[in-house]
Tab-separated table of C-alpha atoms in Angstrom:
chain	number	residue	atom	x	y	z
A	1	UNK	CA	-20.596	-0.331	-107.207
A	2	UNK	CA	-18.769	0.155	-104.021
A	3	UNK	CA	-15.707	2.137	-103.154
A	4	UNK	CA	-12.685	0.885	-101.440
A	5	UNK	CA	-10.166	3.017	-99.411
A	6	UNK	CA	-6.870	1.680	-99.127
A	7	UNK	CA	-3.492	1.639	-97.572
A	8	UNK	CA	-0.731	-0.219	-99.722
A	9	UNK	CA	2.893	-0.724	-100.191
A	10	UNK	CA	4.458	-0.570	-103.767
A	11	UNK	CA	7.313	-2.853	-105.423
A	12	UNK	CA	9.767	0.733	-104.468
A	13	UNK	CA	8.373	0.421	-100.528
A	14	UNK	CA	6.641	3.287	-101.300
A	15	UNK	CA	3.542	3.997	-99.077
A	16	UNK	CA	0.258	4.458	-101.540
A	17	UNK	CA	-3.206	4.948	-100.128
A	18	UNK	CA	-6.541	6.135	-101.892
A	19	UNK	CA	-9.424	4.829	-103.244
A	20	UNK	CA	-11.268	2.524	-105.525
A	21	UNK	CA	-14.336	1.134	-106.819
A	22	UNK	CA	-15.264	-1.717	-107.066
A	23	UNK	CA	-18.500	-4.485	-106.930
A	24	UNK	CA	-17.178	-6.791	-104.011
A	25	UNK	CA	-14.099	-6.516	-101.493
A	26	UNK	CA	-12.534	-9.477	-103.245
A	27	UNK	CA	-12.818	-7.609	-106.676
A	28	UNK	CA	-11.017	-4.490	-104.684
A	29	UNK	CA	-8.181	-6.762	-103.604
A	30	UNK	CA	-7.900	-8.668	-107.049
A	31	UNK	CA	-7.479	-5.142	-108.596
A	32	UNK	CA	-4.805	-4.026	-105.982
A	33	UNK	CA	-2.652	-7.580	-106.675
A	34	UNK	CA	-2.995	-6.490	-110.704
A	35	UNK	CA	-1.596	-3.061	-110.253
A	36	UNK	CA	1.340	-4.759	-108.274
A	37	UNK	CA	0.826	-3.160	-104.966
A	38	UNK	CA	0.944	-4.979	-101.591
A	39	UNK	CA	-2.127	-4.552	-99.497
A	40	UNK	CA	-1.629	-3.205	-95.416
A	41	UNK	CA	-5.563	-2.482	-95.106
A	42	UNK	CA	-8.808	-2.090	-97.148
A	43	UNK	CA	-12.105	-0.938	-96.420
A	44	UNK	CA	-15.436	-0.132	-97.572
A	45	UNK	CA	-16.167	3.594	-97.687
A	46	UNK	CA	-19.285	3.656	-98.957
A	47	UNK	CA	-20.210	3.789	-103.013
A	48	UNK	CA	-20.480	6.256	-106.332
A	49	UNK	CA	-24.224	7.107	-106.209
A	50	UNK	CA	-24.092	7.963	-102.141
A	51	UNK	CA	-20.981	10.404	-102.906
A	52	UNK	CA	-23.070	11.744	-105.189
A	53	UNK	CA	-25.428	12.169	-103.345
A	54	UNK	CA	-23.702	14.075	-100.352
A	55	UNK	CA	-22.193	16.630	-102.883
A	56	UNK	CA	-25.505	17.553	-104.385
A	57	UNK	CA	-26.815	17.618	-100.838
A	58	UNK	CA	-23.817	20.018	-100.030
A	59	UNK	CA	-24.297	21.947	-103.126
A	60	UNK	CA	-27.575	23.382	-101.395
A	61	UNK	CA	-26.591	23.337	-97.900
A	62	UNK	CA	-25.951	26.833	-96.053
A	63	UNK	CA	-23.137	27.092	-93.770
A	64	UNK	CA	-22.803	30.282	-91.370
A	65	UNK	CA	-19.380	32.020	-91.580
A	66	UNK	CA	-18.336	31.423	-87.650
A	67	UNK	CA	-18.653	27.575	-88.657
A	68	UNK	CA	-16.814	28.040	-91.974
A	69	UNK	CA	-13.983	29.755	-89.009
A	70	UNK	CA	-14.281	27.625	-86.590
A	71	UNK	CA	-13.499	24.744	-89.590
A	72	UNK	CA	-10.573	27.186	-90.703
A	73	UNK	CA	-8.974	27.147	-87.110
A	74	UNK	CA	-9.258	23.727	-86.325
A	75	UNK	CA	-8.042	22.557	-89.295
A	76	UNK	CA	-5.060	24.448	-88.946
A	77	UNK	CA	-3.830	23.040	-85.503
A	78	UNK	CA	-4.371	19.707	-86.661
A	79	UNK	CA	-2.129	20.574	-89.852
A	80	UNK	CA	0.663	22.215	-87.859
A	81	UNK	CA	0.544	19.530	-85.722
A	82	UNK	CA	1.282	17.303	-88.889
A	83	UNK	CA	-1.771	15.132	-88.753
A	84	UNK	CA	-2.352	14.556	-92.617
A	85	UNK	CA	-5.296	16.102	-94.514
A	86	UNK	CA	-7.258	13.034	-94.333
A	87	UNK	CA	-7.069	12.517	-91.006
A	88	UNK	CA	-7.801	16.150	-89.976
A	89	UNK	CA	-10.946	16.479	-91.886
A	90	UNK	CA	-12.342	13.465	-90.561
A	91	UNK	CA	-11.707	14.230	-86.950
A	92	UNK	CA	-13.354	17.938	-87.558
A	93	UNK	CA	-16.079	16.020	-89.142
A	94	UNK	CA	-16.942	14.464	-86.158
A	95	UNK	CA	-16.847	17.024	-83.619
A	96	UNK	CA	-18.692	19.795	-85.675
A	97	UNK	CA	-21.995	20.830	-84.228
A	98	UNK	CA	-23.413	21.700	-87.566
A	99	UNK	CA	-25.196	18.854	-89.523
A	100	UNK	CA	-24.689	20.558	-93.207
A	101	UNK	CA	-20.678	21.205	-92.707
A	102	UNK	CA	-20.260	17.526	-91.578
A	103	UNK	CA	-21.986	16.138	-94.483
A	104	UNK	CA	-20.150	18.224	-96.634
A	105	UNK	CA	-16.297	17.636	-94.544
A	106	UNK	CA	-17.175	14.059	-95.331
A	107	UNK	CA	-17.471	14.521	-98.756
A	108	UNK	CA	-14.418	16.495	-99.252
A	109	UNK	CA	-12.660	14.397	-96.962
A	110	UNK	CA	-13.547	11.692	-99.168
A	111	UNK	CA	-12.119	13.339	-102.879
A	112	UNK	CA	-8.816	13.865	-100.628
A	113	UNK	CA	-8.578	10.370	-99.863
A	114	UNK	CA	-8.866	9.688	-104.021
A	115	UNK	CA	-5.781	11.700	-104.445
A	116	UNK	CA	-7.516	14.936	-105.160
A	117	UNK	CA	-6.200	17.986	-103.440
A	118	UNK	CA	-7.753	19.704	-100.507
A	119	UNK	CA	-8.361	23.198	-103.285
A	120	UNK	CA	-10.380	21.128	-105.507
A	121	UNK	CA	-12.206	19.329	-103.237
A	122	UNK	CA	-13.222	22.256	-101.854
A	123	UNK	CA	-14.131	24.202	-104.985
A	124	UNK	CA	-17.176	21.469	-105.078
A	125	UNK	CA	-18.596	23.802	-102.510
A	126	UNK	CA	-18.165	27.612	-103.892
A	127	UNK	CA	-21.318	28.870	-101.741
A	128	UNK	CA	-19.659	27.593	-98.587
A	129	UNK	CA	-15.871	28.331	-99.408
A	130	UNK	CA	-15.198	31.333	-101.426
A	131	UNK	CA	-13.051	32.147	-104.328
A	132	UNK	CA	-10.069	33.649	-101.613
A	133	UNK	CA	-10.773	30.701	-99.184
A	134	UNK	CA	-9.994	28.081	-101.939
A	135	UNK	CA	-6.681	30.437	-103.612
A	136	UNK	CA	-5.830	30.688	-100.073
A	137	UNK	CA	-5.816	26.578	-99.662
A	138	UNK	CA	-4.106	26.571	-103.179
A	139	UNK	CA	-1.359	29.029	-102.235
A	140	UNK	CA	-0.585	27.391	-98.997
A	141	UNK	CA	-0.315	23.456	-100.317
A	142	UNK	CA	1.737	24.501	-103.004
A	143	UNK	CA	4.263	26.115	-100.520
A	144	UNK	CA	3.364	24.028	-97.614
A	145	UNK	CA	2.491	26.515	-95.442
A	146	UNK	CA	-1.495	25.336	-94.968
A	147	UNK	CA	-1.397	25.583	-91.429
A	148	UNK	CA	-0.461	28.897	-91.389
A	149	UNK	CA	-2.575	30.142	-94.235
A	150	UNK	CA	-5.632	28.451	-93.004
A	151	UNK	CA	-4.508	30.759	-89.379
A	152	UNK	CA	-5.014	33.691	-91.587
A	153	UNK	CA	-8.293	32.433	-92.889
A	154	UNK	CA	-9.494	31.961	-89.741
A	155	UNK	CA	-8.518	35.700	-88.543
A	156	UNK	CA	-9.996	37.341	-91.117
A	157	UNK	CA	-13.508	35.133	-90.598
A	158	UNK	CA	-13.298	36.264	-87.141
A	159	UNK	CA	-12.244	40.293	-87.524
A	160	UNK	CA	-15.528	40.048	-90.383
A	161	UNK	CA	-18.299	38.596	-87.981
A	162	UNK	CA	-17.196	40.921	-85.112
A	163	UNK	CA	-17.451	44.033	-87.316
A	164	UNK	CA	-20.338	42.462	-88.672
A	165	UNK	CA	-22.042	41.963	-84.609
A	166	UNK	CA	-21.264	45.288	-84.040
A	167	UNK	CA	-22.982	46.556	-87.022
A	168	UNK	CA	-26.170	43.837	-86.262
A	169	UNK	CA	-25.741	45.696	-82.506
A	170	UNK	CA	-25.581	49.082	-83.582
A	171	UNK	CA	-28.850	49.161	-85.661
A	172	UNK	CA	-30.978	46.998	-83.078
A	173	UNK	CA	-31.842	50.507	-80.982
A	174	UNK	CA	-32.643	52.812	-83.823
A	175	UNK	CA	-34.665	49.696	-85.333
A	176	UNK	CA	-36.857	49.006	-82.514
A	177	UNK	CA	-37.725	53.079	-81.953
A	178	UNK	CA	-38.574	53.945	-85.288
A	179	UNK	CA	-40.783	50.146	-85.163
A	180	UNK	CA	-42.503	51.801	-81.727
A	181	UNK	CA	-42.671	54.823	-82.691
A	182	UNK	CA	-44.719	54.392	-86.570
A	183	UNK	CA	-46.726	52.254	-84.490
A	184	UNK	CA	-47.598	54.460	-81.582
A	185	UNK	CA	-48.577	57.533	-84.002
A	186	UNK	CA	-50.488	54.994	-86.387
A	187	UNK	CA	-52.367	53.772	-83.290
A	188	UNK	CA	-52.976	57.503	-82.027
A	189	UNK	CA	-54.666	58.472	-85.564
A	190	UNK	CA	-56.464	55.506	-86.033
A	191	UNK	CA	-57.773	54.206	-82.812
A	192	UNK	CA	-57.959	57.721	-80.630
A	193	UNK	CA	-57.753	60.486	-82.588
A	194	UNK	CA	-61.367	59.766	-83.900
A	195	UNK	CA	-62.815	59.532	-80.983
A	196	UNK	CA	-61.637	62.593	-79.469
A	197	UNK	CA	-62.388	64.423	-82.860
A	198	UNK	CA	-65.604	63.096	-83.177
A	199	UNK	CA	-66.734	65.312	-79.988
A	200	UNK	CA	-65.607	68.657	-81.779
A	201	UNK	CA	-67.409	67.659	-84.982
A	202	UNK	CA	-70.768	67.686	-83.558
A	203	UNK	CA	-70.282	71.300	-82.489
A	204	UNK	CA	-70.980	72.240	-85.821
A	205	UNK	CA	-68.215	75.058	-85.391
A	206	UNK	CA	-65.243	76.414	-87.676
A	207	UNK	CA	-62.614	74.551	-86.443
A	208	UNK	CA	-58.397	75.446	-86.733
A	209	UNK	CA	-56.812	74.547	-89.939
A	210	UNK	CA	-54.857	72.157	-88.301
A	211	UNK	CA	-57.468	70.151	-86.810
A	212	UNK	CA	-59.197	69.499	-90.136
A	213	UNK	CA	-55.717	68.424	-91.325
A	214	UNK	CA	-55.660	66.005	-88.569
A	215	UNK	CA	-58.954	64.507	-89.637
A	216	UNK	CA	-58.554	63.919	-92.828
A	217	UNK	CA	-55.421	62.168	-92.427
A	218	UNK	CA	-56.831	60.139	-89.667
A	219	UNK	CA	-59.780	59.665	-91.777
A	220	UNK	CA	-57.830	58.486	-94.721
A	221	UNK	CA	-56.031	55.919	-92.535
A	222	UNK	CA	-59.037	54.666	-91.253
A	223	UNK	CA	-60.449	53.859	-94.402
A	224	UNK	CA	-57.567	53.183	-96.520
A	225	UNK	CA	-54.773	51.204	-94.583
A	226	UNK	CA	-54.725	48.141	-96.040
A	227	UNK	CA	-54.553	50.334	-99.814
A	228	UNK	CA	-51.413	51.777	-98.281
A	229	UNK	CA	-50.183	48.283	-96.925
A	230	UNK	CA	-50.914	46.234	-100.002
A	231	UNK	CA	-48.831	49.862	-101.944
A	232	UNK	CA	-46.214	48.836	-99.925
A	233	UNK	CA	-45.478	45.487	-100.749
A	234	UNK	CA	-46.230	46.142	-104.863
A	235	UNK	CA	-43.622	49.128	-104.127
A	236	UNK	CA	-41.073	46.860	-102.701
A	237	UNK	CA	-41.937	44.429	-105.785
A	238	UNK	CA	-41.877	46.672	-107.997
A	239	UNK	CA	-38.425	48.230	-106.743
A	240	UNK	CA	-36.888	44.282	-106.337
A	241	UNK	CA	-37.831	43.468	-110.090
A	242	UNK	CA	-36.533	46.910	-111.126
A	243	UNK	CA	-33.219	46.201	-109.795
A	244	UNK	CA	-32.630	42.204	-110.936
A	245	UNK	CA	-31.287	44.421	-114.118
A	246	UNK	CA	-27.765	45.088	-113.880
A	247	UNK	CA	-27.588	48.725	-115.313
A	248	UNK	CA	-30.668	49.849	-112.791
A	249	UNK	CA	-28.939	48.409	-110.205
A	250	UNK	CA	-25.254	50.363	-110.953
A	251	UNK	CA	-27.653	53.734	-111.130
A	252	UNK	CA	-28.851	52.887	-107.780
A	253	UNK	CA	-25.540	52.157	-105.825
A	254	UNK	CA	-24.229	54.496	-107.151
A	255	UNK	CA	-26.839	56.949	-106.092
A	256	UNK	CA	-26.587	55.754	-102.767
A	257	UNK	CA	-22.901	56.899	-102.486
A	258	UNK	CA	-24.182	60.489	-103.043
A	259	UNK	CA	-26.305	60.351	-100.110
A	260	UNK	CA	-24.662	62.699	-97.562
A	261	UNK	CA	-23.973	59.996	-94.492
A	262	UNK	CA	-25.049	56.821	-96.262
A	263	UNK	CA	-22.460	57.385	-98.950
A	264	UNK	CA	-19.263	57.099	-96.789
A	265	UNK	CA	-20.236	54.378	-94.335
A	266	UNK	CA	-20.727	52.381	-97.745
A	267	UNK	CA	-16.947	53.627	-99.423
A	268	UNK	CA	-15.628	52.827	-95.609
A	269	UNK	CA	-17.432	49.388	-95.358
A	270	UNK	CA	-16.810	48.169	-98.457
A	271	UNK	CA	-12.723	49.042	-98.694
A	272	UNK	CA	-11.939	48.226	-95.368
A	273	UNK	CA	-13.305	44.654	-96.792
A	274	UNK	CA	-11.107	45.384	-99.886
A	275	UNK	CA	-8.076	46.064	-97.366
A	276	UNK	CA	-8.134	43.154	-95.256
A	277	UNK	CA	-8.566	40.838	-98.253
A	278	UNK	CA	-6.247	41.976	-100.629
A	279	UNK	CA	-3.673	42.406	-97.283
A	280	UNK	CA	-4.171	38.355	-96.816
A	281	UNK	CA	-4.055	37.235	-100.065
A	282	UNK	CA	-0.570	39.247	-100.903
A	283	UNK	CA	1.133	38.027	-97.390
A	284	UNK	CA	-0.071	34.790	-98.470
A	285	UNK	CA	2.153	34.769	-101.461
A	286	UNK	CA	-0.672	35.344	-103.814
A	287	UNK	CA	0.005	37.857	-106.968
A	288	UNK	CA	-0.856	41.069	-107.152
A	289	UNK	CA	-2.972	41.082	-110.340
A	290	UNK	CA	-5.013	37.780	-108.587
A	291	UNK	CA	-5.213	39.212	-105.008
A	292	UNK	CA	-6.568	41.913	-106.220
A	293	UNK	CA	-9.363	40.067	-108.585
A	294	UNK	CA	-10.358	38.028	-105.975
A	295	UNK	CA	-10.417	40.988	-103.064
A	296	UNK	CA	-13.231	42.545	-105.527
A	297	UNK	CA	-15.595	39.641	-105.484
A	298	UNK	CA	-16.851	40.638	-101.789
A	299	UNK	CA	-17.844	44.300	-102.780
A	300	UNK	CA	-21.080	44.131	-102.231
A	301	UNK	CA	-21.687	47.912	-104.163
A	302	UNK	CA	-21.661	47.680	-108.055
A	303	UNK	CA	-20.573	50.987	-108.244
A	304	UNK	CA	-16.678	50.279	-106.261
A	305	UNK	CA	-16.912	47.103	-107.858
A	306	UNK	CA	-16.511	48.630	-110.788
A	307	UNK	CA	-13.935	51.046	-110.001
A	308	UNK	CA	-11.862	48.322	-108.141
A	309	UNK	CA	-12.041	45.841	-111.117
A	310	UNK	CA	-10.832	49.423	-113.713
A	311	UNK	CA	-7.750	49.120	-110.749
A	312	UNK	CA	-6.637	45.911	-111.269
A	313	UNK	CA	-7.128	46.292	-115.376
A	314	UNK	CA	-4.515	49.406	-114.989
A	315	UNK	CA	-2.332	47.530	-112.625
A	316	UNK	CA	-2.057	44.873	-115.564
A	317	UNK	CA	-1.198	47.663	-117.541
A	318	UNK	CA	1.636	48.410	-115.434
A	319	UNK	CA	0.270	51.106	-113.423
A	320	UNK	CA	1.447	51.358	-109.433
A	321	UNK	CA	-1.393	50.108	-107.124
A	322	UNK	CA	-1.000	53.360	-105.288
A	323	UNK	CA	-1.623	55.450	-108.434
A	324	UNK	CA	-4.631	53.417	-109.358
A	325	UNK	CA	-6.251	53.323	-106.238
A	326	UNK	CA	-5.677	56.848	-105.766
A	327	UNK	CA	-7.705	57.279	-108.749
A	328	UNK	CA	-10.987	55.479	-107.410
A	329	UNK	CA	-11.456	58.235	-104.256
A	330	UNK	CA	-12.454	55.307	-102.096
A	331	UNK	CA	-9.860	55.261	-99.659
A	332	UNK	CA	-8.337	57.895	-97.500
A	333	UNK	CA	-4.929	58.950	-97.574
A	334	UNK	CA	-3.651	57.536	-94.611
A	335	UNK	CA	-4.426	54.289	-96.300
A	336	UNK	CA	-3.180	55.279	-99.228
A	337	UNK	CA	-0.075	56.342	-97.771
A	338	UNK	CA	0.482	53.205	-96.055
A	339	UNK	CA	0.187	50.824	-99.801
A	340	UNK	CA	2.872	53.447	-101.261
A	341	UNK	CA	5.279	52.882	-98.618
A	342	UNK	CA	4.408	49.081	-99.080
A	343	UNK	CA	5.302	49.342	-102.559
A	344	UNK	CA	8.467	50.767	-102.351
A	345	UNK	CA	9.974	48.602	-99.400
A	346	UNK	CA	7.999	45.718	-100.401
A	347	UNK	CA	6.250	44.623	-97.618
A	348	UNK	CA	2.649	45.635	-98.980
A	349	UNK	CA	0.867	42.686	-97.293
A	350	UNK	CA	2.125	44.142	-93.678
A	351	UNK	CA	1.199	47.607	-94.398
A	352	UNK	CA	-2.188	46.634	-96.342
A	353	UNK	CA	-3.031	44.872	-92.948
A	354	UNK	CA	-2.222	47.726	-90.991
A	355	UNK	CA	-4.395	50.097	-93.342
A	356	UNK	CA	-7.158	47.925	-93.213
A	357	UNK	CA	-7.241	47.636	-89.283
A	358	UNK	CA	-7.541	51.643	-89.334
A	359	UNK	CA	-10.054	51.682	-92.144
A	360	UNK	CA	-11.731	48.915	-90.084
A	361	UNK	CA	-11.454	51.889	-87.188
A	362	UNK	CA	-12.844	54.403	-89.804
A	363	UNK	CA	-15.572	52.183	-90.550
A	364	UNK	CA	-16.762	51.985	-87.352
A	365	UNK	CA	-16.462	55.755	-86.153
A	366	UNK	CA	-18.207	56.890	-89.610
A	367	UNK	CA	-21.231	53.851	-87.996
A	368	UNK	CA	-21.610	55.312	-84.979
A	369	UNK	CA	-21.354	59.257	-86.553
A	370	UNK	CA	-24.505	58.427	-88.494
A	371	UNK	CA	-25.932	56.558	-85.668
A	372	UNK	CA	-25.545	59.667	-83.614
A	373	UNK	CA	-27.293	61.842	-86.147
A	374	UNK	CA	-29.664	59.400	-86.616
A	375	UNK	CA	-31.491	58.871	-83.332
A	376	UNK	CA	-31.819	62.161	-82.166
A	377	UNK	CA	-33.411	63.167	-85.971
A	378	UNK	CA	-35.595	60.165	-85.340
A	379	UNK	CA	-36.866	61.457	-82.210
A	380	UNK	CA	-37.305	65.252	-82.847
A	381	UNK	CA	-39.160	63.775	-85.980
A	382	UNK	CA	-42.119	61.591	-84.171
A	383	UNK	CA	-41.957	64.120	-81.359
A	384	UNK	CA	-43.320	67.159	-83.678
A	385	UNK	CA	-45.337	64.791	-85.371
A	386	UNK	CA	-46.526	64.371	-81.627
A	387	UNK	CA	-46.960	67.591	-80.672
A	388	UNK	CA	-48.504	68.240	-83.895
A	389	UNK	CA	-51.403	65.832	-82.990
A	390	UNK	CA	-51.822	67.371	-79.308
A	391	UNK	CA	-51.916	70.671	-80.635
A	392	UNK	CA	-54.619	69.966	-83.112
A	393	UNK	CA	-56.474	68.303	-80.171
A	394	UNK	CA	-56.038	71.037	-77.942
A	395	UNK	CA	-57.180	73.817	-80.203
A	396	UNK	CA	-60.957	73.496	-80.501
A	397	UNK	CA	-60.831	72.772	-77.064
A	398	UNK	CA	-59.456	76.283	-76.068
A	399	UNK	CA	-61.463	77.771	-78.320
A	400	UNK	CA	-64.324	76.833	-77.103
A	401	UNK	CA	-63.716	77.770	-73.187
A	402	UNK	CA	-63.244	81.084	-75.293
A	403	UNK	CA	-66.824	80.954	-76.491
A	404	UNK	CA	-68.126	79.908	-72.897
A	405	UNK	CA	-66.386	82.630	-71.374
């Protein structure tokens, strides 16, 4: 069976378009002359098992977020320049660059032009549009304000993969020289420590304490690596399967917020996320109790989950946002500040975006704090781990210019 877009007049003059389906064209314009309507144009759009088809493909597909933005942005200039959904979709659709996000515009585009609304069709797709993307969509065609609530959309897609390039950016040095440096002193123990050791061995003399150290643990790498590489992986098996369960994992976030430098970049990254969202969905016209449901689904740390999700239940309880997010210790007061005063003058959606650009600020200073303490621990670590090796090295050899002398 095929289906059948079309564009046709009523007995009121009202303008009706959608779709149908139907086995031939001439059964699609029989049915049209049955429901009373006056055909302008008709055309085959393709049929029920290939629409199928293209939502279980985009069910699976993957769509980066810059796409999902660049969608978000486009779409809204073509909607505030009043070019209907339809239409708007179907010119994005052809311009995209990514294969996956045209297959699935096309799809959507087509469940618009069956009268569904732009929300719905979307919600087809939850691992490519979120649950704040689609109340966003839902919030602005109710109040016809799409344009500018896809603008929004778009912002906040953009502020999250900068923040999220900077991180990427930030941990690409201290990555590479830890990388160099395991390898250098695994190479030094395995490949040329032995060899220099070997000469001191055959001296059949008492040699320093540390040298024997030295030898043993280059010995033990030597004949043991791939134990230790194959203890690796079952460790990092063992700690993945450990943590599929949901209590294991709450015990382990929430350890990690304990951890003196760790702990804060996590509260900082994860409610300056909280901030932004919650600061878009309330200038969006979006209620409180909602915004703040939804604002909780990108924590990725079970731990403020939690505590966020407690918020909103006291909130519904008629606590003050303020008061209950006072409670949680997650955000400082500036921020906190900044929601009261929101509260009270009722413009918490301008001040929640204001917070959440300085926790975004916070965020990034408490990065490049730990970043700082990082790299020079990292290398005063592998260099006395260095110096530990060339003294070891060095001592039988000055002890035995003693024993010449």
């Amino acid at each position: 069976m095929s289906r059948f877009s079309f564009h046709s007049i009523d007995s009121t003059g009202k303008t009706q378009r959608g779709v149908i389906e139907a086995d031939t064209l001439r059964q699609a314009r029989q049915i049209m002359r049955e429901r009373g309507l006056t055909l302008v144009e008709i055309k085959q759009v393709g049929n029920s098992l290939t629409a199928s088809k293209m939502k279980n493909k985009g069910l699976k597909t993957r769509v980066p977020s810059h796409a999902v933005s660049l969608f978000s942005r486009q779409l809204a200039t073509l909607t505030n320049a009043a070019l209907p959904v339809e239409a708007a979709l179907a010119v994005i659709a052809r311009q995209t660059e990514h294969a996956g996000l045209t297959q699935v515009l096309t799809a959507i585009r087509h469940k618009v032009v069956e009268g569904h609304s732009l929300a719905d069709a979307l919600a087809d797709y939850p691992r490519i549009f979120d649950p704040m993307f689609r109340t966003l969509v839902t919030a602005g065609e109710r109040t016809g304000q799409l344009g500018t609530v896809l603008e929004k959309m778009a912002d906040y897609y953009e502020i999250r993969q900068q923040i999220k390039s900077k991180l990427s950016q930030a941990m690409i040095y201290p990555a590479m020289l830890t990388i160099v440096a395991i390898l250098v002193i695994i190479i030094l123990l395995v490949a040329v420590v032995p060899q220099i050791i070997e000469q001191f061995v055959h001296m059949k003399h008492t040699l320093p304490i540390t040298t024997r150290i030295l030898i043993g643990v280059s010995g033990f790498l030597e004949r043991t690596w791939w134990l230790l590489v194959i203890g690796i992986f079952a460790a990092i098996t063992a700690l993945k399967l450990l943590l599929r369960r949901q209590n294991n994992l709450m015990r382990f976030h929430t350890a990690l917020l304990s951890v003196a430098v760790l702990g804060p970049l996590i509260r900082a990254i994860n409610s300056a996320r909280y901030a932004r969202t919650l600061s878009i969905l309330q200038s969006s016209g979006v209620p409180l109790l909602d915004a703040m449901k939804i604002s909780t689904e990108g924590i990725t740390n079970l731990r403020i989950h939690y505590l966020l999700v407690q918020a909103a239940e006291h909130v519904r309880q008629g606590s003050s946002l303020f008061a209950v997010l006072e409670q949680t210790r997650l955000f400082p007061p500036m921020m906190l500040y900044m929601i009261a005063s929101g509260e009270q003058s009722g413009r918490l959606g301008e001040l929640m975006a204001h917070a959440a650009d300085n926790q975004d600020k916070l965020m990034q200073h408490r990065l490049s704090m730990a970043l700082a303490l990082f790299e020079p621990l990292l290398i005063v670590t592998m260099a006395s781990i260095v110096l530990f090796i060339i003294m070891s090295i060095l001592q039988p050899i000055l002890q035995l210019n003693n024993l010449v002398s």
